[in-house]
Structures are given as C-alpha cells and as structure tokens.
Short mmCIF file of C-alpha atoms and ligand atoms in Angstrom, two decimals:
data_model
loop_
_atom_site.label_atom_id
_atom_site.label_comp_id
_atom_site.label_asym_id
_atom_site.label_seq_id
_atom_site.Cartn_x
_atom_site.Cartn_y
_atom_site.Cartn_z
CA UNK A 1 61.87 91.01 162.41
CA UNK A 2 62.99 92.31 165.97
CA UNK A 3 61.17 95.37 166.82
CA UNK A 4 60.69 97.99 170.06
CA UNK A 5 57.82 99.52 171.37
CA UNK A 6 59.42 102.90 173.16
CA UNK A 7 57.24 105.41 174.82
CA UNK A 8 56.02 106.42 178.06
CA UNK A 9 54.01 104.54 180.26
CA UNK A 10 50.51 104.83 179.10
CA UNK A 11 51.79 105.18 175.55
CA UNK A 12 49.66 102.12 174.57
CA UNK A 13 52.71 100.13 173.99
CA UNK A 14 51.39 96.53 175.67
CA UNK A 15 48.30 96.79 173.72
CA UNK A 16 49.77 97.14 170.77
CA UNK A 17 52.24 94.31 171.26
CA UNK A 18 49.35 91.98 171.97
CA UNK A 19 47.50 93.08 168.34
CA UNK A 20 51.31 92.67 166.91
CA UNK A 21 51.40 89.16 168.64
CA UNK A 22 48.36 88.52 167.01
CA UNK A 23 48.54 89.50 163.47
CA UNK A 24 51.93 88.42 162.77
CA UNK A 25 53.00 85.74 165.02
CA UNK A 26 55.78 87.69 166.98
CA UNK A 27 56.70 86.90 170.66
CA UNK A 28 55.75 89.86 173.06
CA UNK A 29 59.30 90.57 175.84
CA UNK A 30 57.72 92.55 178.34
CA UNK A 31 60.41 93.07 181.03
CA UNK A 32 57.17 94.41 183.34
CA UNK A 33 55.20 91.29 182.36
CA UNK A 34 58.61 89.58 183.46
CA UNK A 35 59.17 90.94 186.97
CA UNK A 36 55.33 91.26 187.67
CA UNK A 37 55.31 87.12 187.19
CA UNK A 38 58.59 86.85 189.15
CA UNK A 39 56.54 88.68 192.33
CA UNK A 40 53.71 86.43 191.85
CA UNK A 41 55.37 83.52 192.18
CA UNK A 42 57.86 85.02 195.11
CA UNK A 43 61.06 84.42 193.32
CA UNK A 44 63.72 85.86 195.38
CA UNK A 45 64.37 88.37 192.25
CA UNK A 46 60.56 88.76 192.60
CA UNK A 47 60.75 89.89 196.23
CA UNK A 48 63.96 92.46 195.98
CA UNK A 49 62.20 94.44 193.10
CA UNK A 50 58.39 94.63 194.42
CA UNK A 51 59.08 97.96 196.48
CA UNK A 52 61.19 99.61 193.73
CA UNK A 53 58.24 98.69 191.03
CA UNK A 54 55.45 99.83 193.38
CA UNK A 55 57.40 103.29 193.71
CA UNK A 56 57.54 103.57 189.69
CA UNK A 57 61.67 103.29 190.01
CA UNK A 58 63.31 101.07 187.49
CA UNK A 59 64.90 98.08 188.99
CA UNK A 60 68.80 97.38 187.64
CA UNK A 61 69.93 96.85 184.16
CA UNK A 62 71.24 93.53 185.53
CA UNK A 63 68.10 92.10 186.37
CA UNK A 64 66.22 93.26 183.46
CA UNK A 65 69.10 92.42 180.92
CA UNK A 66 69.79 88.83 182.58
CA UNK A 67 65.64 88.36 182.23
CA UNK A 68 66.58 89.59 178.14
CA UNK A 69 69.43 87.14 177.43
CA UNK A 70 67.27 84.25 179.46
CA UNK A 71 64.56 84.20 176.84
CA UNK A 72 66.71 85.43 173.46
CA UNK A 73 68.88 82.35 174.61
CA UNK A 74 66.38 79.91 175.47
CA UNK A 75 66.72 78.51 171.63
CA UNK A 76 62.74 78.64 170.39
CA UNK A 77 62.25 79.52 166.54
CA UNK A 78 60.25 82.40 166.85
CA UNK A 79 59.22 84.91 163.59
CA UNK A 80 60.83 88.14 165.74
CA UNK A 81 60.49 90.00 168.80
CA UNK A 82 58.55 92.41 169.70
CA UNK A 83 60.65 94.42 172.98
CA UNK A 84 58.00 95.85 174.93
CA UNK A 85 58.93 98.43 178.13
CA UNK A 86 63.03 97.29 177.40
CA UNK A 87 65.54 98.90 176.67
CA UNK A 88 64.55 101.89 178.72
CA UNK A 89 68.25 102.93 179.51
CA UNK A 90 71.42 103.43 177.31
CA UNK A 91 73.23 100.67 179.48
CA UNK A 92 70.20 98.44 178.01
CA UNK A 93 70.25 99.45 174.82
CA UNK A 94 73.73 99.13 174.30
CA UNK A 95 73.06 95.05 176.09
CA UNK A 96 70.19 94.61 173.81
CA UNK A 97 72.22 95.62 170.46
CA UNK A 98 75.18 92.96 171.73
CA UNK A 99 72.98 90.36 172.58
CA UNK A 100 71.11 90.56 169.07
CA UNK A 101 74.61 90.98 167.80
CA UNK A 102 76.19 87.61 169.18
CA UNK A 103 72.98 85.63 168.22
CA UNK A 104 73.52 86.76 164.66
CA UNK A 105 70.12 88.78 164.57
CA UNK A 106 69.06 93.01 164.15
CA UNK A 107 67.29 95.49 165.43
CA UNK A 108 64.79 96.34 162.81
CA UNK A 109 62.78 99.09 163.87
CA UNK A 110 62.16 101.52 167.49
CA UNK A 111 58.60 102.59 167.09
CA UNK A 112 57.89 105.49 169.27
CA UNK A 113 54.53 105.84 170.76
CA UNK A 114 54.08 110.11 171.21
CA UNK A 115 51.20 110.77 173.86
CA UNK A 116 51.39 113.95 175.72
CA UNK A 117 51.65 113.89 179.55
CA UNK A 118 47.55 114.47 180.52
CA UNK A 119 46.25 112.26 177.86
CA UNK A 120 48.73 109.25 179.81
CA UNK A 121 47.84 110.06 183.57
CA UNK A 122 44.17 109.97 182.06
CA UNK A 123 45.02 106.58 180.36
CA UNK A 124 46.78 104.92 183.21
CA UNK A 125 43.99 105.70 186.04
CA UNK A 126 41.46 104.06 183.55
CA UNK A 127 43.16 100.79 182.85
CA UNK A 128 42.76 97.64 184.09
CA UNK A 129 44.35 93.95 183.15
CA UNK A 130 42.56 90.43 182.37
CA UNK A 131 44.25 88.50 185.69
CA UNK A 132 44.09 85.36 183.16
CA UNK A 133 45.94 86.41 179.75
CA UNK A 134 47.04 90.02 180.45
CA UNK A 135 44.82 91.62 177.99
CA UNK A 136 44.59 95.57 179.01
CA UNK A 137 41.16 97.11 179.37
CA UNK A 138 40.62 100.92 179.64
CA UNK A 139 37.42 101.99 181.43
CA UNK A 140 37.05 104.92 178.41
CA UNK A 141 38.01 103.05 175.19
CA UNK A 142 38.17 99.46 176.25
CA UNK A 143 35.52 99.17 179.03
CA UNK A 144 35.57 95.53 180.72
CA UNK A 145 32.99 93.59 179.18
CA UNK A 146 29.37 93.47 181.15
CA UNK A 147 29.43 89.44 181.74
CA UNK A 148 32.92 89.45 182.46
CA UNK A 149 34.43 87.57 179.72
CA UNK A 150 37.81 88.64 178.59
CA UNK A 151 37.20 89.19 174.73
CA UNK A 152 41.21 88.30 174.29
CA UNK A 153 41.21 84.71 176.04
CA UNK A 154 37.27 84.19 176.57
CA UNK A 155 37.88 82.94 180.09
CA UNK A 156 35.59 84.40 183.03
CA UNK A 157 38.04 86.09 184.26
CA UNK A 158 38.61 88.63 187.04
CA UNK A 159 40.02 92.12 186.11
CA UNK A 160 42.66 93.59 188.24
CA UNK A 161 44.34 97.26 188.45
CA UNK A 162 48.48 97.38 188.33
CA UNK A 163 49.89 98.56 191.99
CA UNK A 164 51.30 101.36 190.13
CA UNK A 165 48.65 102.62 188.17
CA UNK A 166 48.44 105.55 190.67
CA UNK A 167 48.89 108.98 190.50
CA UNK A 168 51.64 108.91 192.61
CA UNK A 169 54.11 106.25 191.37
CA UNK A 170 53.07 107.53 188.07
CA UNK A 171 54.94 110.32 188.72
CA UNK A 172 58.00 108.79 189.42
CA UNK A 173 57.34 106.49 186.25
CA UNK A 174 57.04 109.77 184.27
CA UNK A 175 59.99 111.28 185.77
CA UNK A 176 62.38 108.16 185.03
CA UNK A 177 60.61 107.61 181.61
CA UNK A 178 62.06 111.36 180.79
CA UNK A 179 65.23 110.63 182.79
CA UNK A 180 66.70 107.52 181.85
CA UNK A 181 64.35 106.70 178.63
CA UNK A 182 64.13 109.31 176.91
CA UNK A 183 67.78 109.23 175.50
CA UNK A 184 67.10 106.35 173.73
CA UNK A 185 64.75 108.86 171.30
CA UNK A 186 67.82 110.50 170.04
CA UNK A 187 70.28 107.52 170.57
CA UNK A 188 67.56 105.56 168.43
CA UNK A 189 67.24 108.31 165.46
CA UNK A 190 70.94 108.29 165.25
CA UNK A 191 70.97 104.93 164.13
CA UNK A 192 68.58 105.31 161.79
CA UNK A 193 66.13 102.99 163.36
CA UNK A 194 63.61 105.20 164.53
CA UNK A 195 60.02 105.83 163.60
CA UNK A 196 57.10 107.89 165.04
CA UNK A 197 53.71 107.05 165.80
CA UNK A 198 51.14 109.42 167.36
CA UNK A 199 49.81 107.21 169.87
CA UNK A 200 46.22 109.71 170.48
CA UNK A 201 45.01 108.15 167.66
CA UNK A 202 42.28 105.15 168.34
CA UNK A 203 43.52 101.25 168.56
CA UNK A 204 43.12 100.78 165.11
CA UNK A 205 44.48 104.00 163.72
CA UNK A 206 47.47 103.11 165.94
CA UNK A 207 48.19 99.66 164.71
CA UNK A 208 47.96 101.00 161.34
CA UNK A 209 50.52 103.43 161.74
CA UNK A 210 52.70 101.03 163.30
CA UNK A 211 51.96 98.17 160.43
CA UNK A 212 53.00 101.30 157.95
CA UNK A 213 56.59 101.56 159.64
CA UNK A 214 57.15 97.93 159.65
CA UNK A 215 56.46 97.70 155.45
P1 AMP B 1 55.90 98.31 182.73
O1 AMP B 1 54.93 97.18 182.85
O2 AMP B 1 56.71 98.25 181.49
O3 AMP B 1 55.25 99.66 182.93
O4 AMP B 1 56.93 98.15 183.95
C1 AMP B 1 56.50 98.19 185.30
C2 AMP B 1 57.70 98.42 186.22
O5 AMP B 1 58.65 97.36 186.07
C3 AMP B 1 58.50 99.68 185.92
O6 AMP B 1 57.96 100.84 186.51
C4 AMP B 1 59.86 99.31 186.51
O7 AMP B 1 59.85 99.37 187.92
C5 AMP B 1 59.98 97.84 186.12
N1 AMP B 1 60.59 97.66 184.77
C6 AMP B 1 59.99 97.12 183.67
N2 AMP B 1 60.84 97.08 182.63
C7 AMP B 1 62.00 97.64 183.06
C8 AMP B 1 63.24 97.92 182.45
N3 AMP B 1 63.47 97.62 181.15
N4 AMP B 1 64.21 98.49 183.21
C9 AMP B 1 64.01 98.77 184.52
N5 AMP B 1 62.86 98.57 185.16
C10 AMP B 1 61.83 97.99 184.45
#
C-alpha cells in the first residue's frame, strides 16, 4: 500500500509516518528528511538548496523528484510507502503518479492532515527533533524526556530545533504550502483518492483516524 501524508507544515504529518512505520512496516519518503541529510553531509545538492530551505521556499521539482525515483528505483521489497512532505506541487504529483505507474504500483490513498493556521505556528515553535533517529518532540504534547533519552531509539541523544522552525520562514512555508500545495487537495479528490483527517485531535486519536482510511 503506497500512501501520502498531505497537509501543511505542522500538520503532524512526520509523526504520524513514524507511528505508520511502526505499526505496519512501511518505509517513511520524507523529501525534507532527504535534503536535510544531503546538507549534513555537504553534498553539492546539499549546499545549492540550504538557503532556499532556510527561507521556507521549495527547492525544484527536479531535485526532489530525482531524490523520489532514486529510492522507488533502488529495488528493496518494501510492504508500501508512506510519501511524507512530497508531492507538494502538481508537476510532482503528476512525476509521482508516472513513476508508480512504470514500476507497476498505485497510489492508494492522500490522507489530508486539516489543522488551522494558529494551532500550526503554535505547533512548529514547540517542536524539536531526536539528532539520532529523527523522532519529533513537541515541548506541549511531546515534551523531551527529563534524562534525555529519546523514547523512539533509547539513545542519549541530543535534541535539536529545525532552522526553519521560525516564525519567519514559517511564513513563507505557509504561503507556498497554500500556493503550490494546496492544489493537490482538489487535484487529489478528483481522483478519488482523497481522505480527511482532523489533525487537532491528540496522537492517538490521529493515528486512528488515519488507520480508519487505510481499512
Ligand atoms: P519538510 O521537512 O517537509 O517541512 O521540508 C523542509 C523544507 O525542505 C521545505 O520547506 C522545502 O524547502 C524543502 N522540501 C521538502 N520537500 C519538498 C518538496 N517535495 N518539494 C520542494 N521542496 C521540498
């Protein structure tokens, strides 16, 4: 089963992959994940899209699409995919469907994570990342544990706020989100593939909802 998580940033859509990872086996493709560990390890690629992330501007459909067809391609038997942060433009959608297309495989569902604009901007100045498996804290509903531990990986690990979990380049995140993502709502009902999640609801109550779609 191939599945997206679409929705703002904020929308809870990374933890909910993880929990998905998790409880079914599936293999998170998080395009931010992606270029995040291209910067770390100062790929070229890594270098030319660091200022364009930081802003909270989406870097091509080239890069992110070539990044797609590198891992659909790489030939590993995996249960289904779980696209996480991609497609987030029509040019990627339309990739994403060709790509599943030539490998012989479907798109089986577009969840859509609703959260309203102040509830995300509240979310996104909260959260914080395990800098050893990823795992995504929020200082409200997910504080970091007292003694350090990651509860995900149980490493010691040290917990690190995204570069553009600011107020400012979340602006410019919202403003593409609504821009060049938000088509894929309606492009995404048309087909038929398209179901809706309110993404206020706790952890739980969210991966419930989501678990619902996918029966
Ligand atoms: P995310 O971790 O999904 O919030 O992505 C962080 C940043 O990576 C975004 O603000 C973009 O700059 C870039 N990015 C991630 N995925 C994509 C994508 N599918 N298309 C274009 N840019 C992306």
């Amino acid at each position: 089963m191939n599945i997206i998580l679409l929705g703002p940033p904020g929308a809870g859509k990374g933890t909910q992959a993880q929990r998905l990872v998790k409880d079914r086996n599936m293999v998170q493709l998080s395009t931010g994940d992606m270029l995040r560990a291209a910067r770390t390890s100062g790929t070229e690629m890594g270098k030319r899209v660091a200022d364009v992330m930081d802003r909270g501007e989406l870097v091509t459909d080239e890069i992110v699409i070539g990044l797609i067809r590198e891992r659909l391609t790489s030939g590993d038997e995996v249960e289904g995919y779980i696209f996480d942060g991609f497609p987030r433009t029509l040019a990627q959608a339309d990739a994403l469907g060709d790509l599943l297309a030539e490998l012989g495989q479907t798109l089986d569902r577009v969840i859509l994570m609703e959260v309203d604009d102040e509830a995300l901007v509240a979310r996104i100045t909260a959260r914080s990342t395990c800098a050893n498996c990823g795992a995504v804290y929020n200082d409200i509903t997910k504080p970091i544990p007292a003694d350090g531990v990651c509860t995900s990986c149980g490493a010691k690990a040290e917990f690190t706020r995204r570069a553009d979990d600011n107020e400012e380049s979340l602006k410019t995140r919202l403003l593409a989100y609504y821009k060049q993502t938000s088509p894929l709502v309606g492009y995404y009902h048309a087909k038929d593939d398209l179901a809706r999640v309110d993404g206020l609801q706790s952890m739980d109550e969210v991966a419930a909802s989501i678990a619902k779609a996918l029966s």
